[in-house]
Amino acid sequence: AAGVIQSPRHLIKEKRETATLKCYPIPRHDTVYWYQQGPGQDPQFLISFYEKMQSDKGSIPDRFSAQQFSDYHSELNMSSLELGDSALYFCASSPRSRADTQYFGPGTRLTVL
Amino acid sequence: DAKTTQPPSMDCAEGRAANLPCNHSTISGNEYVYWYRQIHSQGPQYIIHGLKNNETNEMASLIITEDRKSSTLILPHATLRDTAVYYCIVRALNYGGSQGNLIFGKGTKLSVKP
């Protein structure tokens, strides 16, 4: 079965640079969620989208923005990167009607030097 | 969403049943119990959920006490690949509303040993 695809899988950036993470949801899933997991931490919700509109917002820094496109894929844009942004970034998808059972991608490991 | 309490860690011998407890004494009537797990550095994986009846699927069984204040996730024959952090999450079933995000607590780190 098709799973959530995230790219790139690994990314190394310098402080103050920008990064773009991409997420391709499972076919026919119209809702996308982004989570951040710092070293030794539990996943924390950042933001979600349904039908290209932001549906929920969590602890996402103002330096980050995201959007969902007409093909339902989503991109997380991160600017002015800080050392503390080093983390695993997971994307998850679900049908709108079943946000309780989310399917997660393999994650993007971002390292900020 | 109701708060959950789980032991930080547990060990289990390979081939034996792993029983992971979760306390959720403030659960409300419309809230379900969900279990997800995260194998090291992989994305979390949905396991099972239930309201008040016991549930079983190909991965695990979920036993919820009659007063719904606690539950137990059972992996009947644990393997080394079941070593992971297991998260118990209590939340309302979501049908088209907002608040769709999952709130992960501390979870239980299960170590399955040969």
mmCIF file with all atom_site columns, N, CA, C and O in Angstrom, chain A residues 43-74:
data_model
loop_
_atom_site.group_PDB
_atom_site.id
_atom_site.type_symbol
_atom_site.label_atom_id
_atom_site.label_alt_id
_atom_site.label_comp_id
_atom_site.label_asym_id
_atom_site.label_entity_id
_atom_site.label_seq_id
_atom_site.pdbx_PDB_ins_code
_atom_site.Cartn_x
_atom_site.Cartn_y
_atom_site.Cartn_z
_atom_site.occupancy
_atom_site.B_iso_or_equiv
_atom_site.pdbx_formal_charge
_atom_site.auth_seq_id
_atom_site.auth_comp_id
_atom_site.auth_asym_id
_atom_site.auth_atom_id
_atom_site.pdbx_PDB_model_num
ATOM 1   N N  . PRO A 1 43 ? 6.921  13.797 19.714 1.00 0.00 ? 43 PRO A N  1
ATOM 2   C CA . PRO A 1 43 ? 6.454  14.610 18.585 1.00 0.00 ? 43 PRO A CA 1
ATOM 3   C C  . PRO A 1 43 ? 5.520  15.728 19.039 1.00 0.00 ? 43 PRO A C  1
ATOM 4   O O  . PRO A 1 43 ? 4.655  15.510 19.876 1.00 0.00 ? 43 PRO A O  1
ATOM 5   N N  . GLN A 1 44 ? 5.725  16.912 18.480 1.00 0.00 ? 44 GLN A N  1
ATOM 6   C CA . GLN A 1 44 ? 4.891  18.070 18.790 1.00 0.00 ? 44 GLN A CA 1
ATOM 7   C C  . GLN A 1 44 ? 4.221  18.557 17.505 1.00 0.00 ? 44 GLN A C  1
ATOM 8   O O  . GLN A 1 44 ? 4.888  18.755 16.485 1.00 0.00 ? 44 GLN A O  1
ATOM 9   N N  . PHE A 1 45 ? 2.937  18.812 17.603 1.00 0.00 ? 45 PHE A N  1
ATOM 10  C CA . PHE A 1 45 ? 2.166  19.242 16.442 1.00 0.00 ? 45 PHE A CA 1
ATOM 11  C C  . PHE A 1 45 ? 2.546  20.668 16.045 1.00 0.00 ? 45 PHE A C  1
ATOM 12  O O  . PHE A 1 45 ? 2.651  21.556 16.893 1.00 0.00 ? 45 PHE A O  1
ATOM 13  N N  . LEU A 1 46 ? 2.725  20.869 14.743 1.00 0.00 ? 46 LEU A N  1
ATOM 14  C CA . LEU A 1 46 ? 3.035  22.210 14.231 1.00 0.00 ? 46 LEU A CA 1
ATOM 15  C C  . LEU A 1 46 ? 1.827  22.849 13.555 1.00 0.00 ? 46 LEU A C  1
ATOM 16  O O  . LEU A 1 46 ? 1.388  23.944 13.922 1.00 0.00 ? 46 LEU A O  1
ATOM 17  N N  . ILE A 1 47 ? 1.288  22.173 12.529 1.00 0.00 ? 47 ILE A N  1
ATOM 18  C CA . ILE A 1 47 ? 0.246  22.786 11.719 1.00 0.00 ? 47 ILE A CA 1
ATOM 19  C C  . ILE A 1 47 ? -0.421 21.712 10.865 1.00 0.00 ? 47 ILE A C  1
ATOM 20  O O  . ILE A 1 47 ? 0.181  20.669 10.610 1.00 0.00 ? 47 ILE A O  1
ATOM 21  N N  . SER A 1 48 ? -1.654 21.965 10.453 1.00 0.00 ? 48 SER A N  1
ATOM 22  C CA . SER A 1 48 ? -2.336 21.023 9.581  1.00 0.00 ? 48 SER A CA 1
ATOM 23  C C  . SER A 1 48 ? -3.130 21.772 8.515  1.00 0.00 ? 48 SER A C  1
ATOM 24  O O  . SER A 1 48 ? -3.476 22.947 8.685  1.00 0.00 ? 48 SER A O  1
ATOM 25  N N  . PHE A 1 49 ? -3.419 21.057 7.432  1.00 0.00 ? 49 PHE A N  1
ATOM 26  C CA . PHE A 1 49 ? -4.136 21.629 6.303  1.00 0.00 ? 49 PHE A CA 1
ATOM 27  C C  . PHE A 1 49 ? -5.200 20.665 5.805  1.00 0.00 ? 49 PHE A C  1
ATOM 28  O O  . PHE A 1 49 ? -5.005 19.447 5.794  1.00 0.00 ? 49 PHE A O  1
ATOM 29  N N  . TYR A 1 50 ? -6.304 21.260 5.395  1.00 0.00 ? 50 TYR A N  1
ATOM 30  C CA . TYR A 1 50 ? -7.375 20.498 4.761  1.00 0.00 ? 50 TYR A CA 1
ATOM 31  C C  . TYR A 1 50 ? -7.835 21.271 3.550  1.00 0.00 ? 50 TYR A C  1
ATOM 32  O O  . TYR A 1 50 ? -8.159 22.458 3.652  1.00 0.00 ? 50 TYR A O  1
ATOM 33  N N  . GLU A 1 51 ? -7.860 20.622 2.412  1.00 0.00 ? 51 GLU A N  1
ATOM 34  C CA . GLU A 1 51 ? -8.304 21.263 1.181  1.00 0.00 ? 51 GLU A CA 1
ATOM 35  C C  . GLU A 1 51 ? -7.609 22.611 0.973  1.00 0.00 ? 51 GLU A C  1
ATOM 36  O O  . GLU A 1 51 ? -8.243 23.629 0.681  1.00 0.00 ? 51 GLU A O  1
ATOM 37  N N  . LYS A 1 52 ? -6.304 22.612 1.147  1.00 0.00 ? 52 LYS A N  1
ATOM 38  C CA . LYS A 1 52 ? -5.441 23.766 0.900  1.00 0.00 ? 52 LYS A CA 1
ATOM 39  C C  . LYS A 1 52 ? -5.613 24.897 1.903  1.00 0.00 ? 52 LYS A C  1
ATOM 40  O O  . LYS A 1 52 ? -4.978 25.941 1.778  1.00 0.00 ? 52 LYS A O  1
ATOM 41  N N  . MET A 1 53 ? -6.443 24.689 2.906  1.00 0.00 ? 53 MET A N  1
ATOM 42  C CA . MET A 1 53 ? -6.642 25.708 3.922  1.00 0.00 ? 53 MET A CA 1
ATOM 43  C C  . MET A 1 53 ? -6.054 25.216 5.242  1.00 0.00 ? 53 MET A C  1
ATOM 44  O O  . MET A 1 53 ? -6.199 24.055 5.608  1.00 0.00 ? 53 MET A O  1
ATOM 45  N N  . GLN A 1 54 ? -5.433 26.130 5.987  1.00 0.00 ? 54 GLN A N  1
ATOM 46  C CA . GLN A 1 54 ? -4.936 25.771 7.304  1.00 0.00 ? 54 GLN A CA 1
ATOM 47  C C  . GLN A 1 54 ? -6.108 25.417 8.202  1.00 0.00 ? 54 GLN A C  1
ATOM 48  O O  . GLN A 1 54 ? -7.085 26.169 8.291  1.00 0.00 ? 54 GLN A O  1
ATOM 49  N N  . SER A 1 55 ? -6.032 24.279 8.875  1.00 0.00 ? 55 SER A N  1
ATOM 50  C CA . SER A 1 55 ? -7.143 23.866 9.720  1.00 0.00 ? 55 SER A CA 1
ATOM 51  C C  . SER A 1 55 ? -6.819 23.969 11.197 1.00 0.00 ? 55 SER A C  1
ATOM 52  O O  . SER A 1 55 ? -7.697 24.290 11.999 1.00 0.00 ? 55 SER A O  1
ATOM 53  N N  . ASP A 1 56 ? -5.597 23.681 11.597 1.00 0.00 ? 56 ASP A N  1
ATOM 54  C CA . ASP A 1 56 ? -5.194 23.807 12.994 1.00 0.00 ? 56 ASP A CA 1
ATOM 55  C C  . ASP A 1 56 ? -3.763 24.320 13.043 1.00 0.00 ? 56 ASP A C  1
ATOM 56  O O  . ASP A 1 56 ? -2.979 24.086 12.127 1.00 0.00 ? 56 ASP A O  1
ATOM 57  N N  . LYS A 1 57 ? -3.431 24.995 14.130 1.00 0.00 ? 57 LYS A N  1
ATOM 58  C CA . LYS A 1 57 ? -2.090 25.519 14.300 1.00 0.00 ? 57 LYS A CA 1
ATOM 59  C C  . LYS A 1 57 ? -1.614 25.192 15.694 1.00 0.00 ? 57 LYS A C  1
ATOM 60  O O  . LYS A 1 57 ? -2.332 25.425 16.669 1.00 0.00 ? 57 LYS A O  1
ATOM 61  N N  . GLY A 1 58 ? -0.413 24.649 15.777 1.00 0.00 ? 58 GLY A N  1
ATOM 62  C CA . GLY A 1 58 ? 0.163  24.326 17.072 1.00 0.00 ? 58 GLY A CA 1
ATOM 63  C C  . GLY A 1 58 ? 1.322  25.254 17.372 1.00 0.00 ? 58 GLY A C  1
ATOM 64  O O  . GLY A 1 58 ? 1.269  26.449 17.124 1.00 0.00 ? 58 GLY A O  1
ATOM 65  N N  . SER A 1 59 ? 2.402  24.679 17.881 1.00 0.00 ? 59 SER A N  1
ATOM 66  C CA . SER A 1 59 ? 3.535  25.487 18.315 1.00 0.00 ? 59 SER A CA 1
ATOM 67  C C  . SER A 1 59 ? 4.510  25.744 17.168 1.00 0.00 ? 59 SER A C  1
ATOM 68  O O  . SER A 1 59 ? 5.701  25.467 17.265 1.00 0.00 ? 59 SER A O  1
ATOM 69  N N  . ILE A 1 60 ? 4.007  26.292 16.097 1.00 0.00 ? 60 ILE A N  1
ATOM 70  C CA . ILE A 1 60 ? 4.859  26.558 14.941 1.00 0.00 ? 60 ILE A CA 1
ATOM 71  C C  . ILE A 1 60 ? 5.458  27.961 15.062 1.00 0.00 ? 60 ILE A C  1
ATOM 72  O O  . ILE A 1 60 ? 4.738  28.934 15.273 1.00 0.00 ? 60 ILE A O  1
ATOM 73  N N  . PRO A 1 61 ? 6.792  28.080 14.953 1.00 0.00 ? 61 PRO A N  1
ATOM 74  C CA . PRO A 1 61 ? 7.415  29.406 15.045 1.00 0.00 ? 61 PRO A CA 1
ATOM 75  C C  . PRO A 1 61 ? 6.980  30.297 13.885 1.00 0.00 ? 61 PRO A C  1
ATOM 76  O O  . PRO A 1 61 ? 6.633  29.814 12.808 1.00 0.00 ? 61 PRO A O  1
ATOM 77  N N  . ASP A 1 62 ? 7.010  31.594 14.105 1.00 0.00 ? 62 ASP A N  1
ATOM 78  C CA . ASP A 1 62 ? 6.648  32.545 13.052 1.00 0.00 ? 62 ASP A CA 1
ATOM 79  C C  . ASP A 1 62 ? 7.598  32.455 11.862 1.00 0.00 ? 62 ASP A C  1
ATOM 80  O O  . ASP A 1 62 ? 7.237  32.852 10.743 1.00 0.00 ? 62 ASP A O  1
ATOM 81  N N  . ARG A 1 63 ? 8.787  31.931 12.071 1.00 0.00 ? 63 ARG A N  1
ATOM 82  C CA . ARG A 1 63 ? 9.775  31.793 10.984 1.00 0.00 ? 63 ARG A CA 1
ATOM 83  C C  . ARG A 1 63 ? 9.404  30.661 10.028 1.00 0.00 ? 63 ARG A C  1
ATOM 84  O O  . ARG A 1 63 ? 10.004 30.526 8.962  1.00 0.00 ? 63 ARG A O  1
ATOM 85  N N  . PHE A 1 64 ? 8.454  29.841 10.446 1.00 0.00 ? 64 PHE A N  1
ATOM 86  C CA . PHE A 1 64 ? 8.019  28.717 9.619  1.00 0.00 ? 64 PHE A CA 1
ATOM 87  C C  . PHE A 1 64 ? 6.688  29.060 8.953  1.00 0.00 ? 64 PHE A C  1
ATOM 88  O O  . PHE A 1 64 ? 5.824  29.711 9.555  1.00 0.00 ? 64 PHE A O  1
ATOM 89  N N  . SER A 1 65 ? 6.522  28.574 7.752  1.00 0.00 ? 65 SER A N  1
ATOM 90  C CA . SER A 1 65 ? 5.220  28.676 7.088  1.00 0.00 ? 65 SER A CA 1
ATOM 91  C C  . SER A 1 65 ? 4.990  27.390 6.325  1.00 0.00 ? 65 SER A C  1
ATOM 92  O O  . SER A 1 65 ? 5.929  26.628 6.067  1.00 0.00 ? 65 SER A O  1
ATOM 93  N N  . ALA A 1 66 ? 3.765  27.135 5.997  1.00 0.00 ? 66 ALA A N  1
ATOM 94  C CA . ALA A 1 66 ? 3.445  25.909 5.269  1.00 0.00 ? 66 ALA A CA 1
ATOM 95  C C  . ALA A 1 66 ? 2.255  26.160 4.374  1.00 0.00 ? 66 ALA A C  1
ATOM 96  O O  . ALA A 1 66 ? 1.489  27.111 4.563  1.00 0.00 ? 66 ALA A O  1
ATOM 97  N N  . GLN A 1 67 ? 2.101  25.305 3.399  1.00 0.00 ? 67 GLN A N  1
ATOM 98  C CA . GLN A 1 67 ? 0.927  25.369 2.541  1.00 0.00 ? 67 GLN A CA 1
ATOM 99  C C  . GLN A 1 67 ? 0.637  23.991 1.970  1.00 0.00 ? 67 GLN A C  1
ATOM 100 O O  . GLN A 1 67 ? 1.498  23.111 1.961  1.00 0.00 ? 67 GLN A O  1
ATOM 101 N N  . GLN A 1 68 ? -0.595 23.852 1.507  1.00 0.00 ? 68 GLN A N  1
ATOM 102 C CA . GLN A 1 68 ? -1.006 22.625 0.833  1.00 0.00 ? 68 GLN A CA 1
ATOM 103 C C  . GLN A 1 68 ? -1.436 22.999 -0.571 1.00 0.00 ? 68 GLN A C  1
ATOM 104 O O  . GLN A 1 68 ? -2.142 23.991 -0.776 1.00 0.00 ? 68 GLN A O  1
ATOM 105 N N  . PHE A 1 69 ? -1.044 22.204 -1.520 1.00 0.00 ? 69 PHE A N  1
ATOM 106 C CA . PHE A 1 69 ? -1.301 22.497 -2.921 1.00 0.00 ? 69 PHE A CA 1
ATOM 107 C C  . PHE A 1 69 ? -2.505 21.711 -3.444 1.00 0.00 ? 69 PHE A C  1
ATOM 108 O O  . PHE A 1 69 ? -3.059 20.866 -2.745 1.00 0.00 ? 69 PHE A O  1
ATOM 109 N N  . SER A 1 70 ? -2.872 22.011 -4.690 1.00 0.00 ? 70 SER A N  1
ATOM 110 C CA . SER A 1 70 ? -4.089 21.417 -5.258 1.00 0.00 ? 70 SER A CA 1
ATOM 111 C C  . SER A 1 70 ? -3.990 19.908 -5.395 1.00 0.00 ? 70 SER A C  1
ATOM 112 O O  . SER A 1 70 ? -5.010 19.218 -5.409 1.00 0.00 ? 70 SER A O  1
ATOM 113 N N  . ASP A 1 71 ? -2.768 19.374 -5.467 1.00 0.00 ? 71 ASP A N  1
ATOM 114 C CA . ASP A 1 71 ? -2.623 17.910 -5.537 1.00 0.00 ? 71 ASP A CA 1
ATOM 115 C C  . ASP A 1 71 ? -2.484 17.315 -4.131 1.00 0.00 ? 71 ASP A C  1
ATOM 116 O O  . ASP A 1 71 ? -2.148 16.148 -3.983 1.00 0.00 ? 71 ASP A O  1
ATOM 117 N N  . TYR A 1 72 ? -2.740 18.110 -3.118 1.00 0.00 ? 72 TYR A N  1
ATOM 118 C CA . TYR A 1 72 ? -2.738 17.756 -1.697 1.00 0.00 ? 72 TYR A CA 1
ATOM 119 C C  . TYR A 1 72 ? -1.350 17.624 -1.081 1.00 0.00 ? 72 TYR A C  1
ATOM 120 O O  . TYR A 1 72 ? -1.276 17.435 0.141  1.00 0.00 ? 72 TYR A O  1
ATOM 121 N N  . HIS A 1 73 ? -0.290 17.746 -1.878 1.00 0.00 ? 73 HIS A N  1
ATOM 122 C CA . HIS A 1 73 ? 1.006  17.695 -1.237 1.00 0.00 ? 73 HIS A CA 1
ATOM 123 C C  . HIS A 1 73 ? 1.220  18.979 -0.446 1.00 0.00 ? 73 HIS A C  1
ATOM 124 O O  . HIS A 1 73 ? 0.563  19.998 -0.687 1.00 0.00 ? 73 HIS A O  1
ATOM 125 N N  . SER A 1 74 ? 2.120  18.932 0.499  1.00 0.00 ? 74 SER A N  1
ATOM 126 C CA . SER A 1 74 ? 2.338  20.076 1.378  1.00 0.00 ? 74 SER A CA 1
ATOM 127 C C  . SER A 1 74 ? 3.828  20.372 1.486  1.00 0.00 ? 74 SER A C  1
ATOM 128 O O  . SER A 1 74 ? 4.664  19.472 1.325  1.00 0.00 ? 74 SER A O  1
#
